[in-house]
Coordinates of C-alpha atoms in Angstrom, one line a residue:
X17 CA -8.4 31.9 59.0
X18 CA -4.9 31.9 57.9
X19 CA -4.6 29.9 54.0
X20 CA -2.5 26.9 53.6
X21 CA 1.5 27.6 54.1
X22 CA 2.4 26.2 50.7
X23 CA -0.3 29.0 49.2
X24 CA 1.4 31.4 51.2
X25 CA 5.4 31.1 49.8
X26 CA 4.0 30.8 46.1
X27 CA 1.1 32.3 45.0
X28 CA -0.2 35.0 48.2
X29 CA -2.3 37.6 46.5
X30 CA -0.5 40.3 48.7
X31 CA 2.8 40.4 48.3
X32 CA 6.0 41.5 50.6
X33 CA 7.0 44.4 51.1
X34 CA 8.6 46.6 48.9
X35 CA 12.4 46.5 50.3
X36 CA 13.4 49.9 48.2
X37 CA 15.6 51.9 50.5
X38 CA 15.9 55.1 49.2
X39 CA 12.3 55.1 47.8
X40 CA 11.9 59.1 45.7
X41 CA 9.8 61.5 47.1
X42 CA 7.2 63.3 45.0
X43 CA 5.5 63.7 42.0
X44 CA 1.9 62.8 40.9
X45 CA 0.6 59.5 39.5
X46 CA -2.6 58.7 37.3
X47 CA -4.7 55.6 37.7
X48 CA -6.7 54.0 35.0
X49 CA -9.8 53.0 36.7
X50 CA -12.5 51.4 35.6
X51 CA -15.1 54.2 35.5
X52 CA -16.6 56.6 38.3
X53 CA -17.1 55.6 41.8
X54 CA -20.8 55.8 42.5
X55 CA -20.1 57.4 46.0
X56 CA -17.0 58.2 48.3
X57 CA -18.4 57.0 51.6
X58 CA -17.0 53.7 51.3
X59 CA -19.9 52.6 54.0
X60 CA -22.3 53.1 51.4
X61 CA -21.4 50.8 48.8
X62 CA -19.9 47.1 48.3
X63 CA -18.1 48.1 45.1
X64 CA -14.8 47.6 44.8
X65 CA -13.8 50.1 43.0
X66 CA -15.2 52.6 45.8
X67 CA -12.8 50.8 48.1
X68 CA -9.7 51.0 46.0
X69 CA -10.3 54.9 46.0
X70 CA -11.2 55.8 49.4
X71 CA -8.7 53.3 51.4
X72 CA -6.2 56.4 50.7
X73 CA -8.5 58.7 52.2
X74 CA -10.1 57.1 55.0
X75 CA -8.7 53.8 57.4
X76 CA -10.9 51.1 59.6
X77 CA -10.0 49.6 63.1
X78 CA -8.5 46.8 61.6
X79 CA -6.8 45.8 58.2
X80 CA -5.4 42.7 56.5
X81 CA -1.2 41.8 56.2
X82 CA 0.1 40.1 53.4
X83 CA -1.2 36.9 54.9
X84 CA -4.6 37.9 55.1
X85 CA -4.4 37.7 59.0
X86 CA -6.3 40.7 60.6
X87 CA -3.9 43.2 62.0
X88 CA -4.1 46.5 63.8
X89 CA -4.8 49.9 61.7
X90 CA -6.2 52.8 64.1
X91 CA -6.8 50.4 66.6
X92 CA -3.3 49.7 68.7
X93 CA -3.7 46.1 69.1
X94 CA -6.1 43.1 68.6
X95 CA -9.1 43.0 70.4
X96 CA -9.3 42.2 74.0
X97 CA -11.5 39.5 73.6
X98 CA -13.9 38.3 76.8
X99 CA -16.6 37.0 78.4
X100 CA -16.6 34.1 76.5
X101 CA -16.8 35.9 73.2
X102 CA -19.0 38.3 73.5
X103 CA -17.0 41.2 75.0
X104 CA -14.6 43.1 72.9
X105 CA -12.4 45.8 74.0
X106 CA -10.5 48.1 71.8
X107 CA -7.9 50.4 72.5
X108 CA -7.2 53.1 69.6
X109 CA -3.9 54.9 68.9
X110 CA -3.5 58.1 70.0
X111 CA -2.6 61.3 68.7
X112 CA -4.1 60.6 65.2
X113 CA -6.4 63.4 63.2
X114 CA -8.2 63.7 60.7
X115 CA -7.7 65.7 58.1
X116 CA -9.5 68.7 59.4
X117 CA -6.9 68.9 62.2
X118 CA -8.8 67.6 65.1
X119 CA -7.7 64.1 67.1
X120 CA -9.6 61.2 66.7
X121 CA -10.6 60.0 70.0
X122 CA -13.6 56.9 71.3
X123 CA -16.3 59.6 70.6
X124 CA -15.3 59.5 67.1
X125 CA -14.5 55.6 66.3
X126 CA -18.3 55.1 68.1
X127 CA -20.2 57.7 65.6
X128 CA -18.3 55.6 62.8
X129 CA -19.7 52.6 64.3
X130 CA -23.2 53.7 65.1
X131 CA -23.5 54.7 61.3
X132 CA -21.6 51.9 60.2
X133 CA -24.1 49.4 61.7
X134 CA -27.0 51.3 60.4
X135 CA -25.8 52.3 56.9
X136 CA -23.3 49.8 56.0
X137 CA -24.5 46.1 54.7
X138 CA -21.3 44.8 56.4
X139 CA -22.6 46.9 59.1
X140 CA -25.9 46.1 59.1
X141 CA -24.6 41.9 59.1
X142 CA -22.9 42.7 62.4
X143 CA -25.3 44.9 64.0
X144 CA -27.2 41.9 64.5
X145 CA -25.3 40.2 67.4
X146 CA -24.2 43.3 68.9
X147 CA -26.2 44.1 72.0
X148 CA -24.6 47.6 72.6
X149 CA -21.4 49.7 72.1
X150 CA -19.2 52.2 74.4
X151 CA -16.4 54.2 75.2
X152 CA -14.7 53.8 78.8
X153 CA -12.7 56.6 77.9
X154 CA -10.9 58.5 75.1
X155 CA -8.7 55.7 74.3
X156 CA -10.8 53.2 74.3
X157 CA -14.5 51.2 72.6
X158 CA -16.2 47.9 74.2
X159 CA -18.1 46.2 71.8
X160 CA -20.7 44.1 73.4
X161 CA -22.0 41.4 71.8
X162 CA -25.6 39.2 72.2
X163 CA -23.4 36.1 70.8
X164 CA -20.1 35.2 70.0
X165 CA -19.2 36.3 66.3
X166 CA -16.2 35.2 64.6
X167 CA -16.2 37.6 62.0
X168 CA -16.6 40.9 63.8
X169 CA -12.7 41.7 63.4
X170 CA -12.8 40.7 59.9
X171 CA -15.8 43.1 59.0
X172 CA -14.2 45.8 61.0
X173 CA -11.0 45.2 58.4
X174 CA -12.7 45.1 55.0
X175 CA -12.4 48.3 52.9
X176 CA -15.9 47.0 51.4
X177 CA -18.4 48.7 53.1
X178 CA -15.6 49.6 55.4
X179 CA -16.1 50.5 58.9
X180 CA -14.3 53.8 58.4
X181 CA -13.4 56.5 61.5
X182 CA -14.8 59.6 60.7
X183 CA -15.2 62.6 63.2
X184 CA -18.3 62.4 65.1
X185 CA -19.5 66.1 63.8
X186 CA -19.5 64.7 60.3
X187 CA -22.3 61.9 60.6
X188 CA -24.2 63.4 57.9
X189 CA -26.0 60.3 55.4
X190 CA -25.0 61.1 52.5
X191 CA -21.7 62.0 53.5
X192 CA -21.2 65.8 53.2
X193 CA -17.6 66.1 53.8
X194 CA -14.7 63.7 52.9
X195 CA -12.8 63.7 56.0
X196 CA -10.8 60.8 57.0
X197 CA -7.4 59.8 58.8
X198 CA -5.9 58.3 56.0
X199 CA -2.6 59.3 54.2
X200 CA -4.2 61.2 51.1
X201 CA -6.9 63.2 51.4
X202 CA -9.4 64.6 49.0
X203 CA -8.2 67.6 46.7
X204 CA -10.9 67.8 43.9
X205 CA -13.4 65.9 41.9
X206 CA -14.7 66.1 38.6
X207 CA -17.3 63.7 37.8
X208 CA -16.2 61.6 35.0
X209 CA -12.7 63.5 34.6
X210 CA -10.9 62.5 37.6
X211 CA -10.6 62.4 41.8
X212 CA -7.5 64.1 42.9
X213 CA -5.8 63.0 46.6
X214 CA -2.7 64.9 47.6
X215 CA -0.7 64.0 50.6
X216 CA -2.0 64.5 54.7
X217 CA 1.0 66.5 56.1
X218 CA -0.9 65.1 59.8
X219 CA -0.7 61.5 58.7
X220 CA 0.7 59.4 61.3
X221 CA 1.7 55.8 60.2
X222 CA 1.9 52.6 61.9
X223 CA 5.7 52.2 62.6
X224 CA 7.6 48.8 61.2
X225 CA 7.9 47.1 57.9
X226 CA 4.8 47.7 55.6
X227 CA 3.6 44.4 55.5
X228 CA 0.1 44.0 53.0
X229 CA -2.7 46.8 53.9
X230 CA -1.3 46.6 57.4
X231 CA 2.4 48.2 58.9
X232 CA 3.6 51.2 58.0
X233 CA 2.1 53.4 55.4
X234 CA 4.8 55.8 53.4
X235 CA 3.4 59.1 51.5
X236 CA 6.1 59.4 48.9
X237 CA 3.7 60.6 46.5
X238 CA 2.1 64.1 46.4
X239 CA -0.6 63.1 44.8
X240 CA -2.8 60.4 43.1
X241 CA -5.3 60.6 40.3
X242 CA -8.2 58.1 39.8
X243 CA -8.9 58.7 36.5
X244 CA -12.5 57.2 34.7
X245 CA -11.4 55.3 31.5
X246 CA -14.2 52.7 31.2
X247 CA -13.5 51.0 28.1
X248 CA -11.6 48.2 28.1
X249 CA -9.8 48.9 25.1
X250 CA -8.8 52.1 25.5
X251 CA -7.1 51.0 28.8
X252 CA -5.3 48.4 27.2
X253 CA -3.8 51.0 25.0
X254 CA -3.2 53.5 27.0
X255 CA -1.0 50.6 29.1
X256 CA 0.8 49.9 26.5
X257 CA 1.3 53.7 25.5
X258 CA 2.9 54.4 29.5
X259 CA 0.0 56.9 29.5
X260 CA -1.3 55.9 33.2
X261 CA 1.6 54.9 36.1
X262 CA -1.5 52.1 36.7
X263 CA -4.2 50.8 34.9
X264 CA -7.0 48.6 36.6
X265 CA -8.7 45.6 35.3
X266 CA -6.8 44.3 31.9
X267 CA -8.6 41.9 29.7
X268 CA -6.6 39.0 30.2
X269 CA -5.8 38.2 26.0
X270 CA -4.0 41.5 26.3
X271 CA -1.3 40.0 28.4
X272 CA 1.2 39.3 25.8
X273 CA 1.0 42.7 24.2
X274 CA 1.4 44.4 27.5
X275 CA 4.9 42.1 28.0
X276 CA 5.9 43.7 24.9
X277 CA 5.4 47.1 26.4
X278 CA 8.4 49.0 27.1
X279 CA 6.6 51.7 29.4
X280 CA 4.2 49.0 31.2
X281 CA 4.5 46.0 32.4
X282 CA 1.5 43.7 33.5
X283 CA 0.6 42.9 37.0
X284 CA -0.9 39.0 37.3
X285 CA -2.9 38.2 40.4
X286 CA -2.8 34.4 40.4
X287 CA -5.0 33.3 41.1
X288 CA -7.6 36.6 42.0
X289 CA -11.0 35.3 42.7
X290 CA -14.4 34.3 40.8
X291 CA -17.2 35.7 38.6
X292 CA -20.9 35.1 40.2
X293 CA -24.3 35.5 38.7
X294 CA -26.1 36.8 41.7
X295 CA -29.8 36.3 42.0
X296 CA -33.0 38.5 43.3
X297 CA -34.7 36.2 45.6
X298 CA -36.4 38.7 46.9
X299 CA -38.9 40.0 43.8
X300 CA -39.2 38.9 40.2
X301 CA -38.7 35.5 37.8
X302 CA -35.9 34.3 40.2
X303 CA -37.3 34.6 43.7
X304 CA -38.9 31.5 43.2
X305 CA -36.2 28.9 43.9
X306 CA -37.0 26.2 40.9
X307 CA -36.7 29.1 39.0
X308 CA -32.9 30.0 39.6
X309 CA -32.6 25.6 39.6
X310 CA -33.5 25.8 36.2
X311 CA -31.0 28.9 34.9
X312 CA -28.5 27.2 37.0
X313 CA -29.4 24.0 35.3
X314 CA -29.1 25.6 31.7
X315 CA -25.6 27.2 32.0
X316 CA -22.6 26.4 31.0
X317 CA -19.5 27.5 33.1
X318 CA -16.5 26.3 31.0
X319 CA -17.6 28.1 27.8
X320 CA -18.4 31.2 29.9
X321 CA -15.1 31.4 31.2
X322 CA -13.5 30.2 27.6
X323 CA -15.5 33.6 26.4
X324 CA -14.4 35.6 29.5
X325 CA -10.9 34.9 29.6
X326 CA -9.5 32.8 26.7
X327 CA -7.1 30.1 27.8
X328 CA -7.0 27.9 31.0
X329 CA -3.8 30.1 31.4
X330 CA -6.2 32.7 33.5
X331 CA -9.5 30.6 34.2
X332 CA -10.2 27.3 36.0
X333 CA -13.1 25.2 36.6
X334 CA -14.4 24.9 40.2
X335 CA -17.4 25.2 41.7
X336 CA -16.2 25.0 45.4
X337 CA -16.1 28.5 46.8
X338 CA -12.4 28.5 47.8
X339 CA -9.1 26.5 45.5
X340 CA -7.5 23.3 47.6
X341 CA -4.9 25.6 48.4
X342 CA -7.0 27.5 51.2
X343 CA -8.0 26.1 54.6
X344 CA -11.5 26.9 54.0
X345 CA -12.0 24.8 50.2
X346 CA -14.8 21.8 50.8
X347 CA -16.9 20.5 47.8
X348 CA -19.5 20.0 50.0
X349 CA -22.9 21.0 47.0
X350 CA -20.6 20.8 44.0
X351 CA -21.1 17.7 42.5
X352 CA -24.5 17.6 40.2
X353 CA -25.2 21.1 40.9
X354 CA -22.0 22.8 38.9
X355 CA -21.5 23.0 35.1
X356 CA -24.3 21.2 33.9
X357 CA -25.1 22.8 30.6
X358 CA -28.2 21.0 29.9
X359 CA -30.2 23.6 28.3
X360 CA -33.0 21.2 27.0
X361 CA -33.4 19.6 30.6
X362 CA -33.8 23.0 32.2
X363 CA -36.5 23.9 29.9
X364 CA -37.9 20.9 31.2
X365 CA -37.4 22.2 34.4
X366 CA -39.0 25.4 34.0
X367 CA -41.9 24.8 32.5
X368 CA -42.6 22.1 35.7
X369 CA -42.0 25.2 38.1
X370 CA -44.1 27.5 36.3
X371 CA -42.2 29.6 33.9
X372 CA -44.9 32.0 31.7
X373 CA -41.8 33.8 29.6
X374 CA -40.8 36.6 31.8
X375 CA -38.1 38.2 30.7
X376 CA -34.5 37.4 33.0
X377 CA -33.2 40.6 33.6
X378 CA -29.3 40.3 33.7
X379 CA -27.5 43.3 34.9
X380 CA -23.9 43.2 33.5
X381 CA -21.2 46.2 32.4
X382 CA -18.8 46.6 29.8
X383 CA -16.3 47.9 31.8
X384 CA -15.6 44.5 33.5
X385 CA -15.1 43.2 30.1
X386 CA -15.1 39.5 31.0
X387 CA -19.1 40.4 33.1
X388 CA -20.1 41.2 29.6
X389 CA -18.5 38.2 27.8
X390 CA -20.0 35.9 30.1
X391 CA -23.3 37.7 30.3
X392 CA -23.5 37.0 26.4
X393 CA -22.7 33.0 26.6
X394 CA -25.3 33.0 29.5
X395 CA -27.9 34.5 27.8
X396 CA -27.6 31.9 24.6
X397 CA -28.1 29.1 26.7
X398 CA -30.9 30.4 28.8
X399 CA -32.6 31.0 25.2
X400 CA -31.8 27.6 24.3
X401 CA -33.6 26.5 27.4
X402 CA -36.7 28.3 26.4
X403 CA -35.9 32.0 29.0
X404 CA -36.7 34.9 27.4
X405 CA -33.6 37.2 28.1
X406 CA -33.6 41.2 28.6
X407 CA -29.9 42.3 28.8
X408 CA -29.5 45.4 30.5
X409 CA -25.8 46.5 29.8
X410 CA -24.8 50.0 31.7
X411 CA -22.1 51.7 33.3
X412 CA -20.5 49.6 37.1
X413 CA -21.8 52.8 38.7
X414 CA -25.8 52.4 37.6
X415 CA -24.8 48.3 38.1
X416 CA -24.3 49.3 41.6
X417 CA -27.0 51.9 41.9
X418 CA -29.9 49.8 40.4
X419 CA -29.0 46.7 42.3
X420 CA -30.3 48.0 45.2
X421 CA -33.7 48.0 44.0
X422 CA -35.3 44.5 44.0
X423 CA -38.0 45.6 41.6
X424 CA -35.3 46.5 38.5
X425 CA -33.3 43.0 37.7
X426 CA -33.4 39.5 38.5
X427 CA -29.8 38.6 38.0
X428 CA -26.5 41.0 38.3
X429 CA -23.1 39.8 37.6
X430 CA -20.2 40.9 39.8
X431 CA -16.7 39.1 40.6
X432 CA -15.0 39.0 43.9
X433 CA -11.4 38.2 45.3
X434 CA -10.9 35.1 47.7
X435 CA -12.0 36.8 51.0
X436 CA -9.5 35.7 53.9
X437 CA -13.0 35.3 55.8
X438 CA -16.0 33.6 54.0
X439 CA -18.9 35.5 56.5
X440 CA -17.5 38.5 53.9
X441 CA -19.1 37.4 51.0
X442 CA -21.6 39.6 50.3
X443 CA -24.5 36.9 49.8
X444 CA -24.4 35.8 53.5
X445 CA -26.2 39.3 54.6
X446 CA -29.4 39.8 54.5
X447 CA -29.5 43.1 53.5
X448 CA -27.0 42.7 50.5
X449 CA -28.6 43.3 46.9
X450 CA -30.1 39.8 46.4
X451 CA -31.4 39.3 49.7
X452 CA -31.0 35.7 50.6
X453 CA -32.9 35.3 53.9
X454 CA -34.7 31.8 54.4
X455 CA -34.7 29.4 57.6
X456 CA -31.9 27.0 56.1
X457 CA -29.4 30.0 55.3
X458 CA -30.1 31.3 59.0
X459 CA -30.1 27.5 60.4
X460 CA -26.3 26.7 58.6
X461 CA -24.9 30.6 58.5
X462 CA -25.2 31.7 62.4
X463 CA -23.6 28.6 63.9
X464 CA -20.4 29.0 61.0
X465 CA -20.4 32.7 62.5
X466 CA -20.6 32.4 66.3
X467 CA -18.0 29.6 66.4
X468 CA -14.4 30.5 67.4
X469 CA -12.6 27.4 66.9
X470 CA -10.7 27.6 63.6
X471 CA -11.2 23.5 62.9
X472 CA -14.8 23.5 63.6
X473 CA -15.8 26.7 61.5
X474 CA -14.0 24.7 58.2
X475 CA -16.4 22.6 59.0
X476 CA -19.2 24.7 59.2
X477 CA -18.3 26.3 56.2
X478 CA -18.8 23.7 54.6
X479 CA -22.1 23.6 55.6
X480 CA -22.9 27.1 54.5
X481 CA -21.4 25.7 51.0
X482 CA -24.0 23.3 51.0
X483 CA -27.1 25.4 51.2
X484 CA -25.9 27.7 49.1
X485 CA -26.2 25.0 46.3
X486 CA -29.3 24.0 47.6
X487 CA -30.9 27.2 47.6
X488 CA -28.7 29.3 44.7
X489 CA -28.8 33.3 46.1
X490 CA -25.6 33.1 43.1
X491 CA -23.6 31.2 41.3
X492 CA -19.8 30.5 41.2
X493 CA -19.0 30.9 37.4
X494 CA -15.1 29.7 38.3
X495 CA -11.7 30.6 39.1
X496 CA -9.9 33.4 37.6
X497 CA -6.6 35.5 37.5
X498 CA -6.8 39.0 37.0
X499 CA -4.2 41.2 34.7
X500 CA -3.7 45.1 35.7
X501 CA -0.8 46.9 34.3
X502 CA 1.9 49.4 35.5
X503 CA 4.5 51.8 34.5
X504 CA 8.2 50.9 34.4
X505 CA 8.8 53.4 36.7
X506 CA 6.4 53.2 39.5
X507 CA 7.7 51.2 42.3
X508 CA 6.4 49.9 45.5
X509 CA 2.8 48.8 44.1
X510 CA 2.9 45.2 45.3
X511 CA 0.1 42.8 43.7
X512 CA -3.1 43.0 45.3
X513 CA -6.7 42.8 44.7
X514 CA -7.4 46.5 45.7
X515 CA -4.4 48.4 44.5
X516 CA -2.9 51.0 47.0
X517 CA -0.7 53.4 46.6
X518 CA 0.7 54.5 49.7
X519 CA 4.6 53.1 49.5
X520 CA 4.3 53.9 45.4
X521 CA 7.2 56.3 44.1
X522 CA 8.2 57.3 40.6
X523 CA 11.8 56.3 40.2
X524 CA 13.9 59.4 39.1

């Protein structure tokens, strides 16, 4: 679903491409990131910052342009789409390899696939409608489906639990060996030091314009360092110092000092996404439902965000799930469900559904500075409200690992840009950490999903908006903008929510 035109011209979260002409080749760049990844198989985890690594290493099907249409990656076209829906046949480039040297052929894009649907949560949210999967021959993979699915294309584009091609001989869960067809490959890793990528001679790029995460894909660089700096502070500094080419994830009051910066210069993404509390329905003190009413009832959005982000400069207040400036915004649910701050009326509230003073167990990091900020404003008002609070602070990479276990929290806090494709928000699968699965989410999410007609799924949507304020797997906190930072002299590193740096150079 494409986002309104007037969004488009101003305020696109991918920009155009770069137009240098004579773009340098060589040299080596570090990234600030903001810590270690918990994994490199990109199907085996949701967190961003696992995508921002591996989209250098490994590519999908599918990708987004700078308009956030889906547009062809491995695959050479679109989808032939048939059979009413339910038939999708797709023809794959030729002549790629991986970085081992062999050729990627059907064999290999249906072992990614296979594993995908059984390892991936993405995956696992498609493998329900698809009633089987082949290859006709070499070139090409029919997707059959049991229903028609509107987001299947958009699943096989996300770099979030990515449905990456991998050879069919490297299957192994966990991944044993990093072997992708991307235009970086992996060099070396040291846990907590740094992951180095250096340049696939055997890349073959799209031809054209680059044009977003789609197009053509230029390997100026040799190579690229993710480097682990998890405290926000020290990133901040070390932007302002030029000691990174790129640093991720800027708390947003150190804007004006980065503008003073004569080796960085900040990087706004206006506007990004939203912060969400995300609730355990499945186990614990929320997965009773008048439970997560009550937190709900107690919190206090505006002063979150005032905590998380400082002016209205970089935060707004909105519960709907996209801005007015996207097809897909409806404030169907908002209204008396969204910023109520009424601490005293939720303890009220809790005591009538039960509440015996189990702890709330909110999972939050430090390295998303603003998580933490708003995890601390949370937690007043839930004592105000009578909640006894446990606030389990760790690094994103135990975040991500303990999330997975229903029996460990009962709320996590996470952020996430707005998706070109709502069935990508995490919450909507069942198997994502939270586990929202009830009648009413199945009754209003699977007729949003297997409609094709772009009018009609708005509609939907808004539907799907609805019950998730009636039945509150998360919260939306509000809007944001996010701040990163980058060198004076690294070009071609257009905005975007999950920096890439194939097209980056290091002017001479």
């Amino acid at each position: 679903m494409r986002m309104k035109l007037a969004f488009l011209v101003t305020t696109a979260l991918i920009a155009g491409p770069c137009l240098s002409l004579a773009a340098d080749r060589g040299g080596v760049i570090d990234v600030a990131t903001i810590g270690e990844p918990p994994t490199l198989d990109p199907m085996a985890s949701t967190a961003d910052l696992v995508g921002i690594v591996t989209q250098h290493m490994f590519e999908t099907l599918y990708t987004f342009d700078k308009n956030w249409n889906v547009t062809p990656l491995l695959a050479e076209s679109l989808p032939e789409i048939t059979d009413d829906g339910k038939a999708y046949t797709i023809t794959l480039r030729t002549g790629i390899t991986f970085h081992d040297g062999s050729e990627m052929t059907s064999e290999d894009v249906l072992a990614s696939l296979g594993r995908w649907t059984k390892l991936a949560s993405r995956g696992k949210q498609a493998a329900g409608f698809i009633a089987s999967m082949e290859a006709p021959d070499a070139d090409t993979v029919l997707i059959k489906l049991t229903q028609p699915y509107a987001p299947l294309t958009s699943l096989l584009a996300f770099n979030n639990s990515a449905a990456i091609v991998i050879p069919s001989e490297k299957q192994a869960e966990p991944m044993a060996e990093f072997v992708g067809t991307g235009p970086y490959m992996l060099k070396e890793r040291k846990a907590d030091q740094y992951i180095q990528l250096a340049r696939f001679d055997g890349y073959m790029s799209r031809d054209g314009e680059s044009d977003g995460y789609g197009g053509a894909r230029h390997q100026y660089l040799d190579e690229i360092r993710f480097v682990p700096v998890p405290d926000p502070n020290t990133r901040v500094e070390a932007a302002v110092s030029g000691q990174y080419a790129y640093v991720d994830s800027i708390p947003v009051e150190s804007y004006d000092k980065l503008k003073s910066s004569s080796a960085s210069e900040p990087v706004l993404l206006e506007p990004f996404g939203y912060p969400v509390f995300v609730f355990n329905t499945k186990e614990g003190v929320s997965s009773k439902l008048e439970i997560r009413k009550a937190i709900t009832q107690a919190l206090n959005m505006e002063d979150m965000l005032a905590a998380a982000f400082g002016s209205t400069d970089f935060y707004g207040l909105d519960g709907a799930f996209y801005p007015e400036s996207y097809s897909w915004h409806s404030d169907a649910g908002v209204d008396g469900n969204y910023n109520l701050g009424d601490p005293e009326g939720a303890a009220e509230a809790a005591k009538a559904a039960g509440y015996d003073g189990a702890p709330v167990r909110i999972l939050t990091s430090r390295q998303y500075e603003f998580h933490y900020k708003m995890a601390q404003v949370a937690a007043e008002y839930l004592k105000l409200a009578g909640f006894t609070v446990d606030m389990q602070v760790v690094d994103w990479a135990t975040l991500t690992q303990r999330r997975a276990d229903p029996a460990l929290w009962d709320v996590y806090i996470t952020h996430s840009p707005f998706l070109p494709e709502p069935a990508l928000i995490g919450a909507l699968s069942t198997s994502s950490p939270g586990w929202w699965d009830t009648p009413a989410r199945k009754a209003a999410v699977d007729p949003f999903t297997s409609e094709a007609d772009p009018a009609k799924r708005v509609e939907l949507w808004a539907n799907v908006q609805k019950v998730i304020y009636d039945e509150l797997p998360l919260i939306k906190i509000g809007d944001f903008n996010a701040v990163a930072a980058k060198s004076t002299k690294l070009e071609g590193v257009d905005p975007a929510p999950w920096p890439y740096f194939w097209n980056a150079s290091i002017a001479k």
